[in-house]
Coordinates of C-alpha atoms and ligand atoms in Angstrom, one line a residue:
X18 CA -26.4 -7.1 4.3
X19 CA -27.8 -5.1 6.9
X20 CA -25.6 -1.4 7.5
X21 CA -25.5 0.7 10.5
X22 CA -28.7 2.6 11.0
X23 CA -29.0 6.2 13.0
X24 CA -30.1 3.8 16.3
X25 CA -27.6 2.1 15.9
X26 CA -25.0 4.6 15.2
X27 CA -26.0 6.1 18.6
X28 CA -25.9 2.5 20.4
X29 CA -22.7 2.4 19.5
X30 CA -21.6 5.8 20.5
X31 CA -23.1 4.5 24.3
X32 CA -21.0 1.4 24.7
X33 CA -18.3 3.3 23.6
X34 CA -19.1 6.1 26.0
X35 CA -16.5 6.7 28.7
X36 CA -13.8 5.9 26.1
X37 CA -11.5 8.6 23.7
X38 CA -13.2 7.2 20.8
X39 CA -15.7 9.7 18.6
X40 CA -18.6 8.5 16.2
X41 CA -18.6 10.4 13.5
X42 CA -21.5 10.4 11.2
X43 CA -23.2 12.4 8.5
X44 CA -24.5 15.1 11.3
X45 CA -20.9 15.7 12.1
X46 CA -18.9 18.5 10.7
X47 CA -15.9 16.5 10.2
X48 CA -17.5 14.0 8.5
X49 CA -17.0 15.0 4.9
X50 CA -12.8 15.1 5.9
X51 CA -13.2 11.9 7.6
X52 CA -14.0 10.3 4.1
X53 CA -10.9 12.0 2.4
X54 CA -8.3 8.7 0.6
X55 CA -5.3 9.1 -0.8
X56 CA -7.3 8.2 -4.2
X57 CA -10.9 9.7 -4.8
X58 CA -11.8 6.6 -6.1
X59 CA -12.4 5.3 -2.9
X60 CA -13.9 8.3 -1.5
X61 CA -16.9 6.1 -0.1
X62 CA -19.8 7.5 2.2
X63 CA -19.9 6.0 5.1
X64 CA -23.7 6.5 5.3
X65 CA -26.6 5.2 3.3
X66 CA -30.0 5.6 3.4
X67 CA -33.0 3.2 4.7
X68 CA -37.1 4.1 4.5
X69 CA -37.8 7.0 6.4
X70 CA -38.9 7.2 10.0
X71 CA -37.7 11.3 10.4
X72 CA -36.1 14.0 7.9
X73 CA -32.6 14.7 8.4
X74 CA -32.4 17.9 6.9
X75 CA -32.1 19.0 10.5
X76 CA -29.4 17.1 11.1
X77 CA -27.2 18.4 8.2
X78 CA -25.2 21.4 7.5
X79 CA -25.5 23.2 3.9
X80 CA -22.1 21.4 2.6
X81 CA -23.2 17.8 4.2
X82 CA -26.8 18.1 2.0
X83 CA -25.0 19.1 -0.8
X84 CA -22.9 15.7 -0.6
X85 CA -26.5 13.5 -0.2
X86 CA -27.0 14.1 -3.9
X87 CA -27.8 10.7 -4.6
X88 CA -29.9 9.9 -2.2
X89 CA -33.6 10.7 -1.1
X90 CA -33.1 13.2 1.7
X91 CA -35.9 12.2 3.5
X92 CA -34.5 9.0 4.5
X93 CA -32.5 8.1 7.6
X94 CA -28.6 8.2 7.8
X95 CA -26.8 5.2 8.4
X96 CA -22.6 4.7 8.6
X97 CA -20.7 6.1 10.8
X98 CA -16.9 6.3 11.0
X99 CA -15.2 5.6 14.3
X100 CA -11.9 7.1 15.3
X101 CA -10.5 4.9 17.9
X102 CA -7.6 5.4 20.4
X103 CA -7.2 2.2 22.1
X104 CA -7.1 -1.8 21.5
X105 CA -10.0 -2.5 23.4
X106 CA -12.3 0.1 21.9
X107 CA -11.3 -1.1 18.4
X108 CA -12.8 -4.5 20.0
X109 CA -15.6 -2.8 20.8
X110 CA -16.5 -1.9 17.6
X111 CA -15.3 -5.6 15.9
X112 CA -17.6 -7.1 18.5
X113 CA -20.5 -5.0 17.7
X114 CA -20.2 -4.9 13.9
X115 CA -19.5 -8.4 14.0
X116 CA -22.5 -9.5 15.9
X117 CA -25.3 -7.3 13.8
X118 CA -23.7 -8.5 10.2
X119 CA -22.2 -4.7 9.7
X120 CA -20.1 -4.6 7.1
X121 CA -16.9 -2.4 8.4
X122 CA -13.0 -1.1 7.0
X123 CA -10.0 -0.4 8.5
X124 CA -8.4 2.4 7.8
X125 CA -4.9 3.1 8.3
X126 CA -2.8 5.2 5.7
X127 CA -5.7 5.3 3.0
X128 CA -3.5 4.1 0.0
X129 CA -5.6 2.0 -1.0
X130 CA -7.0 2.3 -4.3
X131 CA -9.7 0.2 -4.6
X132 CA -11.5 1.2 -1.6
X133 CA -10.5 -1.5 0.5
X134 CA -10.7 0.9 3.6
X135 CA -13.7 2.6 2.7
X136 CA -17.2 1.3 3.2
X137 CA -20.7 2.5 2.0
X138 CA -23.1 2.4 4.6
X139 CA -21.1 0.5 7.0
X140 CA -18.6 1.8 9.9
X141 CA -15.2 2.9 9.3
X142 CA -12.7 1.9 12.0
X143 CA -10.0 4.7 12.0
X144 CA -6.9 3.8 13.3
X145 CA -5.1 7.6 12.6
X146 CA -5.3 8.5 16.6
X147 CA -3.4 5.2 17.0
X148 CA -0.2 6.3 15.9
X149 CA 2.2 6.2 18.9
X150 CA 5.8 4.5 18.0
X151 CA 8.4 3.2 20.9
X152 CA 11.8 2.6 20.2
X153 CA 13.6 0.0 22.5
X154 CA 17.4 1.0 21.9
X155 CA 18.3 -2.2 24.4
X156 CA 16.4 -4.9 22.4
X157 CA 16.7 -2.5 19.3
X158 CA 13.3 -3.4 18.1
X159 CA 10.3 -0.6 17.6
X160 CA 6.7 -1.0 18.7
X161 CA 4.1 1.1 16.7
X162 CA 0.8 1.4 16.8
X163 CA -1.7 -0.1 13.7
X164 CA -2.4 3.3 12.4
X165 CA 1.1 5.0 12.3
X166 CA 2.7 6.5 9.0
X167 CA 6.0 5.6 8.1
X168 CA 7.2 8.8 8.7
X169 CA 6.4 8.7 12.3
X170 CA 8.6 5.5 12.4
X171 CA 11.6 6.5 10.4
X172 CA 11.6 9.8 12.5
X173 CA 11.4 8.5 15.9
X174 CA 14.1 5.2 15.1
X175 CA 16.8 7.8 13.5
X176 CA 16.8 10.0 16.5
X177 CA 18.3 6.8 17.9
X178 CA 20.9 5.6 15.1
X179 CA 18.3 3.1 14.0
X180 CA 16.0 2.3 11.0
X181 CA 12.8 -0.1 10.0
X182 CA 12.4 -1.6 6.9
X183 CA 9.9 0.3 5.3
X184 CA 8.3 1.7 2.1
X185 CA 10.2 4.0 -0.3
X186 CA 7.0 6.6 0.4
X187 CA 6.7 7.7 4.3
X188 CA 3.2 8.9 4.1
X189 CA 1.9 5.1 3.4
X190 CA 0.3 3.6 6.7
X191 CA 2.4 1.1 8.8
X192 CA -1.0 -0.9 8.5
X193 CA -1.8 -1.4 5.1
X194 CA 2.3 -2.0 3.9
X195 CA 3.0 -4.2 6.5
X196 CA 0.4 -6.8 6.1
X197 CA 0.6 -7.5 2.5
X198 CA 4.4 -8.0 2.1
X199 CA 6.0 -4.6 2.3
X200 CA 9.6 -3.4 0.1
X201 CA 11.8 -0.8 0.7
X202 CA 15.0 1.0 0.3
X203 CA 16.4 -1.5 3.2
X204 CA 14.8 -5.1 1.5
X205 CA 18.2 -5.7 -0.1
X206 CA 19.9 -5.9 3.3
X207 CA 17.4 -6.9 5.4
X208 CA 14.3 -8.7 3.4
X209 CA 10.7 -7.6 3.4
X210 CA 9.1 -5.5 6.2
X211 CA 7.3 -9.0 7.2
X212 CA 10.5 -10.5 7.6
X213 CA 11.2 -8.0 10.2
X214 CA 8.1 -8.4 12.2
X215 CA 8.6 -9.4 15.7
X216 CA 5.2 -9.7 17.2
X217 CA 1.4 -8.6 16.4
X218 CA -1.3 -7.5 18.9
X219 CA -4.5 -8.5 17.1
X220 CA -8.0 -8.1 17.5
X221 CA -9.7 -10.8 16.0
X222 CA -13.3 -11.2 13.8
X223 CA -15.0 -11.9 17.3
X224 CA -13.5 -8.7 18.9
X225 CA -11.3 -11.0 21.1
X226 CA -7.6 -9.3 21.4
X227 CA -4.3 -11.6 20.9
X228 CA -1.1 -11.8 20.3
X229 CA 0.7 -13.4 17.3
X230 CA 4.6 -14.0 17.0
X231 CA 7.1 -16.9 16.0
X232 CA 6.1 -18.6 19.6
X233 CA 2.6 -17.7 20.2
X234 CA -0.2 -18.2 17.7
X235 CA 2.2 -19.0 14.7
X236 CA -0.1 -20.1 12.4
X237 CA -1.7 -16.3 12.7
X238 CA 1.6 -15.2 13.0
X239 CA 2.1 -17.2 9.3
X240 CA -1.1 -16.0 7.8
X241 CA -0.8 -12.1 8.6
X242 CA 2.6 -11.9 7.3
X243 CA 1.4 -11.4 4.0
X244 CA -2.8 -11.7 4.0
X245 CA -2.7 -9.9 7.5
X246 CA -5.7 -7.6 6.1
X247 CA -7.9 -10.9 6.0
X248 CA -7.4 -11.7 9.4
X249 CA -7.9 -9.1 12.2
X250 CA -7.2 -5.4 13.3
X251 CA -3.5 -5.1 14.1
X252 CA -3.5 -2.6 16.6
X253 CA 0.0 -3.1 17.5
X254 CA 3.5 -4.4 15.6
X255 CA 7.0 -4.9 16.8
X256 CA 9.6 -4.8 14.3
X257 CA 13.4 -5.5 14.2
X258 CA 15.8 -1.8 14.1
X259 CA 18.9 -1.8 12.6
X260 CA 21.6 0.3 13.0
X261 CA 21.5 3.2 10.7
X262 CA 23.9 6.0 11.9
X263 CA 25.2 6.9 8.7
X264 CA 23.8 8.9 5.6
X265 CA 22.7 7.5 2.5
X266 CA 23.4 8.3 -1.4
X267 CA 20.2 9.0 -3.4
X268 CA 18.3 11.5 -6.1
X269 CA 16.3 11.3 -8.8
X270 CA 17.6 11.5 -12.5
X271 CA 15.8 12.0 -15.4
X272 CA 17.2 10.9 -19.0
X273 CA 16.6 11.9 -22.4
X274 CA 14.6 9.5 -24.3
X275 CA 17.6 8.4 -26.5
X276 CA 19.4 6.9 -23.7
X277 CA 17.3 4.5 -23.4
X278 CA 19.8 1.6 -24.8
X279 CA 22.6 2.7 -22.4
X280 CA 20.2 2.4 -19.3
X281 CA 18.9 -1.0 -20.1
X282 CA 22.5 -1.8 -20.8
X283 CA 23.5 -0.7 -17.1
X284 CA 20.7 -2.5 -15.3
X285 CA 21.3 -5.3 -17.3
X286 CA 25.0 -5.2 -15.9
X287 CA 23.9 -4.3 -12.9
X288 CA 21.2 -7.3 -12.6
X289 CA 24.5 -9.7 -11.6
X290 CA 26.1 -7.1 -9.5
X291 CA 23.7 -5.5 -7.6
X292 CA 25.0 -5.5 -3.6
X293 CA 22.2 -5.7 -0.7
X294 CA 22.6 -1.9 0.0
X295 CA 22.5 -0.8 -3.6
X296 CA 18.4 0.1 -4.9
X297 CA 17.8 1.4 -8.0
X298 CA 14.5 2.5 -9.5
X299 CA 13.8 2.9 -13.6
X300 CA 11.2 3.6 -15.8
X301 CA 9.1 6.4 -16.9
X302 CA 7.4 9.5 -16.2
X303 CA 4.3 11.4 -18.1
X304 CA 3.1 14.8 -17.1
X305 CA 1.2 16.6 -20.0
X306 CA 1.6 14.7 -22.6
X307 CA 5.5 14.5 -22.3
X308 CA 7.6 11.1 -21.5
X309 CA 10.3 11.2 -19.2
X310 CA 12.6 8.2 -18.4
X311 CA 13.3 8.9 -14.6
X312 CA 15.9 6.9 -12.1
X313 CA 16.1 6.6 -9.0
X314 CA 19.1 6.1 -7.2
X315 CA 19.7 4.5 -3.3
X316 CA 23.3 3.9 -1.9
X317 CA 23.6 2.8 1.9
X318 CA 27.1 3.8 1.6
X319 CA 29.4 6.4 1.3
X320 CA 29.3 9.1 -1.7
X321 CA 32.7 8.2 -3.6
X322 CA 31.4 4.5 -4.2
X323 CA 27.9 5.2 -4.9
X324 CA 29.1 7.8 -7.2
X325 CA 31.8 5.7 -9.0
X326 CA 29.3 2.5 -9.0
X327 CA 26.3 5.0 -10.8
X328 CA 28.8 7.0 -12.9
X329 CA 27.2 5.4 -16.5
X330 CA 24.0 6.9 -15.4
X331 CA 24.7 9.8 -14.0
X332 CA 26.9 10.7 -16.5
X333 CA 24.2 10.7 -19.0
X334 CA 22.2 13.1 -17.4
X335 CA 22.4 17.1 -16.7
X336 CA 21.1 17.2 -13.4
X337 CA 23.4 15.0 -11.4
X338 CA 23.5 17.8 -8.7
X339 CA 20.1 16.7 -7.4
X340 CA 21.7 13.2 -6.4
X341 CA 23.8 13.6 -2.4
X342 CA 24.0 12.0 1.0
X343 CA 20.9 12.9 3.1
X344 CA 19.7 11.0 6.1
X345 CA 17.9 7.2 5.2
X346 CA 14.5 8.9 6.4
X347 CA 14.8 11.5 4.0
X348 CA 14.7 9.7 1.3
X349 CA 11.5 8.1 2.2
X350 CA 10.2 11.5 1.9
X351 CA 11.8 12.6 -1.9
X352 CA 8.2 11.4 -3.3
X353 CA 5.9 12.4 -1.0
X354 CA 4.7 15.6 -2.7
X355 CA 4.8 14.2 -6.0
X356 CA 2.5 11.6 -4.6
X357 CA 0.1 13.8 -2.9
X358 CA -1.5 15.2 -5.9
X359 CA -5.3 15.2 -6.1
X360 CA -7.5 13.5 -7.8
X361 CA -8.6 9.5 -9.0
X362 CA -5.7 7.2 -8.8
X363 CA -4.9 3.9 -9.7
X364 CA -1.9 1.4 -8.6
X365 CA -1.0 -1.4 -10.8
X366 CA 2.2 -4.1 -10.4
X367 CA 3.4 -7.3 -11.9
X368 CA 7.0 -8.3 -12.5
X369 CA 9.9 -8.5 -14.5
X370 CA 12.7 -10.5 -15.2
X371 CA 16.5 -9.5 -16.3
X372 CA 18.1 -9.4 -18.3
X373 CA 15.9 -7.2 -20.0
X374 CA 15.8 -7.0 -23.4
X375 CA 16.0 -3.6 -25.4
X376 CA 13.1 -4.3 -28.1
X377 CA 10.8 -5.3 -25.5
X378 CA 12.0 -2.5 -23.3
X379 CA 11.0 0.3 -26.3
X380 CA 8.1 -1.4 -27.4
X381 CA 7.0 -0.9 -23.4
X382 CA 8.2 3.1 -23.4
X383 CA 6.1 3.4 -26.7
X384 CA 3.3 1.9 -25.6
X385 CA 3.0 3.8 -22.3
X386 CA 3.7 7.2 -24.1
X387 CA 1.1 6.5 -26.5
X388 CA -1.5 5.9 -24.6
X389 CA -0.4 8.8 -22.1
X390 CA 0.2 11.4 -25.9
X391 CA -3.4 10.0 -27.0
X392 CA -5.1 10.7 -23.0
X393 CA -3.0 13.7 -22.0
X394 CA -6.2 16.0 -20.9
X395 CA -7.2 12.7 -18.8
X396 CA -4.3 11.5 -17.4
X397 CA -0.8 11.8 -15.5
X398 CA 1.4 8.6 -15.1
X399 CA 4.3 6.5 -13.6
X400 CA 5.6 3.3 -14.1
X401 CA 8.6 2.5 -12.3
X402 CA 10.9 -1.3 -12.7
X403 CA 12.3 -1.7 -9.0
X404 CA 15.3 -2.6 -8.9
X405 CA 15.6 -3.7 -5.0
X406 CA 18.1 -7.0 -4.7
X407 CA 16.1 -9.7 -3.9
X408 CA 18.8 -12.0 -2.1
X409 CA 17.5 -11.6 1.3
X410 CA 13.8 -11.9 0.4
X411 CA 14.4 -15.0 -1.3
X412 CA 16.2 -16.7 1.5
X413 CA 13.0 -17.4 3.0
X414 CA 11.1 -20.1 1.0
X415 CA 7.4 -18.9 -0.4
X416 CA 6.3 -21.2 2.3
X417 CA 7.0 -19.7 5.3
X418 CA 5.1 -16.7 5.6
X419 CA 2.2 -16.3 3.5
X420 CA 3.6 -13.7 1.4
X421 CA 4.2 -15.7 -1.7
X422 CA 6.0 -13.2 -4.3
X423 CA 9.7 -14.4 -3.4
X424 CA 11.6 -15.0 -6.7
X425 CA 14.8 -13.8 -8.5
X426 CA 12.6 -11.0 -10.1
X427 CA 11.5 -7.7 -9.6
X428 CA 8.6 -5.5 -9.5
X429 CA 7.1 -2.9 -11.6
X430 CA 4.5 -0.4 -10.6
X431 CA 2.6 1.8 -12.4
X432 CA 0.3 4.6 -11.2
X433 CA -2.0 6.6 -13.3
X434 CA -3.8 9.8 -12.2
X435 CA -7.1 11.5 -13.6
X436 CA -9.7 13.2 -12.8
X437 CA -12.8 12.7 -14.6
X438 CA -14.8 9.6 -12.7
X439 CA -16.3 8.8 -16.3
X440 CA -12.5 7.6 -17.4
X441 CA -12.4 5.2 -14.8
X442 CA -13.0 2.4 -17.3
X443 CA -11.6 3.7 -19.9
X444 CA -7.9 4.1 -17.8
X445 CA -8.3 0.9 -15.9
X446 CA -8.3 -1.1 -19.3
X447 CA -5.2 1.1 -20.6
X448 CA -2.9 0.9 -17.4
X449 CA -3.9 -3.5 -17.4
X450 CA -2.9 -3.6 -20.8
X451 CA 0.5 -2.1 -20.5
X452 CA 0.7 -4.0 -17.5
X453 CA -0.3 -7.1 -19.0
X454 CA 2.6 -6.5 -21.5
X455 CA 4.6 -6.7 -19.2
X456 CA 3.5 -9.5 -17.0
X457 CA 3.3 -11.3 -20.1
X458 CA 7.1 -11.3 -21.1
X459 CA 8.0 -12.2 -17.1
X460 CA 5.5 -15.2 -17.4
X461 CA 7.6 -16.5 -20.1
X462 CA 10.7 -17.0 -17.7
X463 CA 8.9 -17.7 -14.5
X464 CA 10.8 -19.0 -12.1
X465 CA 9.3 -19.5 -8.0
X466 CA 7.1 -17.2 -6.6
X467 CA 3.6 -15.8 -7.9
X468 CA 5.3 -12.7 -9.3
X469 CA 2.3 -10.4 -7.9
X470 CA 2.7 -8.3 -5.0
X471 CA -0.6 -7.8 -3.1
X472 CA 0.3 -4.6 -2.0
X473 CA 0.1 -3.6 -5.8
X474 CA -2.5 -4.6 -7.2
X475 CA -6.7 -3.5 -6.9
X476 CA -9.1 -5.6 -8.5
X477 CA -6.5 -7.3 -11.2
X478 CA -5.5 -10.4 -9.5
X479 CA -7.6 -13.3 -7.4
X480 CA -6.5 -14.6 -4.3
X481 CA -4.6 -17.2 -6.2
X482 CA -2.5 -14.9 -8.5
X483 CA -2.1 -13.7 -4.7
X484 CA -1.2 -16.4 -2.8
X485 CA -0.3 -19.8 -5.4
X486 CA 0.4 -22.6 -3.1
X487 CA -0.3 -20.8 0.3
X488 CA -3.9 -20.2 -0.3
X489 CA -5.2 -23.6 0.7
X490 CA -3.5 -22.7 4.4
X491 CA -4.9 -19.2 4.2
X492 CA -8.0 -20.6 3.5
X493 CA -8.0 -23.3 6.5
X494 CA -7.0 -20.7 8.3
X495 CA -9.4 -18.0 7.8
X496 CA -12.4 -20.5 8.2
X497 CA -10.9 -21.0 11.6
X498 CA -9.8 -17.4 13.1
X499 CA -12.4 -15.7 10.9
X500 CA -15.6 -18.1 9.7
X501 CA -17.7 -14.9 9.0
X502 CA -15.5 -14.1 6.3
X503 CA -16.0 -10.5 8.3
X504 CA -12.0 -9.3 6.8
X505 CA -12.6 -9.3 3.3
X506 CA -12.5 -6.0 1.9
X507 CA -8.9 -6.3 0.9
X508 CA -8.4 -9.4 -1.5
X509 CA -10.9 -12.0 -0.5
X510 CA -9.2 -15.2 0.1
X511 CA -12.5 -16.9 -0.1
X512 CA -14.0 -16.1 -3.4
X513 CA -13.8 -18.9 -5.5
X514 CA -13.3 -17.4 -9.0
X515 CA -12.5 -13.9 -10.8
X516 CA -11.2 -11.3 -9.2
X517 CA -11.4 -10.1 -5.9
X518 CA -13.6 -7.7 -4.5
Ligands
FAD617 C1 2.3 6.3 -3.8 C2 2.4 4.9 -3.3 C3 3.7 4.4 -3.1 C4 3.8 3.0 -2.6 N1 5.1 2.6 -2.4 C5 5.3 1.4 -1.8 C6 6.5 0.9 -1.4 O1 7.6 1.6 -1.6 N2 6.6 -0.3 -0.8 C7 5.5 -1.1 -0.6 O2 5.7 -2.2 -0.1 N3 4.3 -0.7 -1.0 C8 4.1 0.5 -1.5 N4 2.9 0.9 -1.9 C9 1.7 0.0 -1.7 C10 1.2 0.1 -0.3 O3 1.9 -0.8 0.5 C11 -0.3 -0.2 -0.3 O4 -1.0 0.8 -1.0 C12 -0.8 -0.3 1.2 O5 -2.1 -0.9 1.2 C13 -1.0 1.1 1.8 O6 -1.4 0.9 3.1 P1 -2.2 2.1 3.9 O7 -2.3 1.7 5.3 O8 -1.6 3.4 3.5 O9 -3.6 2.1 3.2 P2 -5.1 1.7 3.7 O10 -6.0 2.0 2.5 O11 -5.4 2.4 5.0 O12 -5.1 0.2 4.0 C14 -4.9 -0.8 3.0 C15 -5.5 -2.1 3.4 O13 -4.9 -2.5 4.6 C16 -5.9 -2.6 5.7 N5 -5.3 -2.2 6.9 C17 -4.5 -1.0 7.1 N6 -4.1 -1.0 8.4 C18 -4.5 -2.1 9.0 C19 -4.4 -2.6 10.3 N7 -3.7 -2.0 11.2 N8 -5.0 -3.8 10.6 C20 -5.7 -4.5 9.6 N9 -5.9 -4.0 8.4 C21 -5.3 -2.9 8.1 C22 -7.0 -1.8 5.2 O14 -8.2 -2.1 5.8 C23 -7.0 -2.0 3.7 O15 -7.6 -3.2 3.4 C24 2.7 2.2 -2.4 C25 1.4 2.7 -2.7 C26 1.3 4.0 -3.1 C27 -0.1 4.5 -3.3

């Protein structure tokens, strides 16, 4: 696979001359930032190294020698990460990558935890500058641009009365969410964040730009509503608004240990009960060494009936006072900090099934504060049940968008949080096998839908854990709008066997 060389770096930087968009490569002083995830593990250089035609220690600053530890410094940089600001330079750089075999990511929001928008060697195509959002009050729809945050959408559709579905975290990219499924505070009442896509402006393997909506291109339309990272740069989506003029009910609570029974009792209730504008999140919390069971609490609705309709929970906590209205975005933004902190991360999800029962439910909370007791100087962890109805999602068959995880369950995730890059084994096989515990007992009442969310998972699941029935489409599909198999950095729909890389 051949990567971007220094020429090449710099042929690029000329077609691209004229245009807003910057090269940046290991010479740059920005370029160690530029590399920056949300998770160090997928901190990847964007350069590598080839034989050498001319030292480059003239080319790099103190700090950018230090980070070419393992590489001979005599050889040539290669990589280069390219911050675009338009559609058609984003085509520019497809095109180019495309026709000299360069491998290349996307990078939107950088959540990704396997690297899937990170590339050694290869060119990043930064989508960050990209991040204008338009809100059309008369067709109450909002048009945003491929590398937007959340936050930038909730912020500019509330100064209007309105809201998008979107994550429960604002600082995730529009991108990355959006194209494998995405669930939120809002999925009860209105379905997935795919379900509310209007229309897509795409550029595709070739670097050729299109559009892709219910009436134009629908089998693209199809494919990226749920595999969209397989299939092309989205540069631009239109979503449905909604109106949102009122505040919300929601907090965080965090239970004793011996209340465990009572809360699996209330979801359990809860499981027949729950309205499209209830959301409720469970599940646990370690920090140091100590297990907390934390809920999370979501009311589109006014304070008295959210308060009378979570009474049993939040009367078995003491800090009910950090549950109150706020504004919908705002609650978007209750995790944000607490998922900001530094270091190697991992995201894991599968799915459950209620009613849930109570021995399975403790042997989970042992097993997770076990292996959290026994790894405390390693690692910090969460693993949350979501507990967002499922009504709305489920009214569109698995069929009809390739999003495949529609079923009357819900889903678990679980991040864990270290430091040390020689634990990454060792906490990879701890989080899959508490995960797999759980998967395990929603296997044995599996009803439709794959009961894996894309979005959730790094290297456990192949494309058909992914996808079930919808991956002989996808795969028609892709051999047509993308033969190179250039879009595979995210789960390769291609690969035969194993899991994907
Ligand atoms: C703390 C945390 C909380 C989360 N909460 C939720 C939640 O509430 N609901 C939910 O649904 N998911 C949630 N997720 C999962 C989240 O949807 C995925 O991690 C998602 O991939 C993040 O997208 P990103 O743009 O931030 O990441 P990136 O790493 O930038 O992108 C992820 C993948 O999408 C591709 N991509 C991004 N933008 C584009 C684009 N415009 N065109 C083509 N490809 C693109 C990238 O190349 C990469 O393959 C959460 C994840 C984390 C880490």
């Amino acid at each position: 696979m051949p990567f971007l060389t220094y020429p090449a770096a710099l042929e690029l930087q000329k077609e691209l001359s004229g245009t807003n968009a910057e090269v940046i490569t290991l010479a740059d002083d920005d370029y160690v930032e530029s590399l920056d995830r949300w998770s160090a593990t997928s901190e990847k250089e964007a350069v590598c190294v080839s034989p050498p035609h001319q030292s480059i220690h003239s080319l790099l600053s103190p700090m950018q020698e230090h980070r070419l530890t393992y590489a001979d410094t005599t050889m040539l940089i290669k990589g280069a990460i390219v911050k675009v600001t338009t559609v058609e330079e984003v085509s520019t750089v497809v095109e180019f990558a495309a026709k000299r075999y360069i491998p290349f990511a996307v990078l939107s929001g950088g959540h990704s935890t396997k690297g899937a928008s990170s590339t050694y060697g290869g060119i990043v195509i930064d989508l960050g500058r990209m991040n204008r959002v338009d809100v059309r009050t008369s067709s109450k729809t909002v048009s945003v641009e491929g590398g937007a945050k959340w936050a930038d959408v909730d912020t500019a559709a509330a100064k209007h009365g309105l809201a998008v579905v979107g994550p429960t975290v604002s600082q995730l990219g529009v991108g990355g969410t959006t194209l494998g499924g995405g669930i939120g505070w809002l999925t009860g009442k209105y379905g997935l964040v795919v379900d509310n896509l209007v229309e897509a402006q795409i550029v595709l393997a070739d670097g050729s730009i299109t559009t892709a909506s219910e009436s134009e291109s629908p089998d693209l339309f199809w494919a990226i509503r749920g595999a969209g990272q397989d299939f092309g740069v989205i540069t631009r989506f239109t979503f449905k608004a909604h109106p949102q003029e009122n505040d919300v009910f929601a907090g965080m609570l965090y239970l004793d240990p011996d209340k465990l029974p009572q809360l699996v009792d209330y979801v359990n209730n809860l499981d027949s009960k729950l309205d499209e504008d209830e959301g409720l999140f469970f599940g646990f919390i370690n920090s140091h060494g100590k297990t907390t069971i934390v809920v999370i609490l979501f009311y589109n609705g006014p304070q008295a009936q959210a308060e009378k309709m979570f009474e049993p929970l939040l009367s078995l906590s003491t800090d009910r006072e950090k549950t109150g209205m706020m504004p919908y975005y705002k609650t978007n933004q209750l995790f944000n900090k607490a998922a900001a902190s530094e270091g190697r991360k991992r995201l894991s999800g599968t799915s459950v099934t209620l009613p849930l029962d109570i021995d399975f439910f403790q042997a989970v909370y042992q097993n997770f504060s076990q292996i959290l007791n026994d790894h405390s100087e390693d690692a910090e962890a969460l693993l949350f049940f979501e507990m967002l109805p499922y009504t709305k999602v489920v009214e569109v068959p698995n069929d009809a968008t390739a999003y495949a995880n529609r079923g009357p369950y819900y889903n678990v995730c679980s991040i864990f949080n270290w430091q040390d890059p020689k634990a990454d084994s060792k906490i990879r096989n701890l989080q899959q096998g508490l995960m797999t515990q759980i998967r395990d007992e929603h296997i044995k009442r599996r009803g439709p839908g794959v009961g894996t969310y894309a979005n959730y998972t790094g290297f456990d699941a192949n494309a058909r854990d992914l996808f079930g029935d919808n991956l002989p489409r996808l795969k028609e599909l892709k051999k047509h709008f993308d033969p190179r198999n250039v879009f595979r950095k995210w789960h390769d729909l291609l690969l035969q066997t194993g899991a994907s890389v």
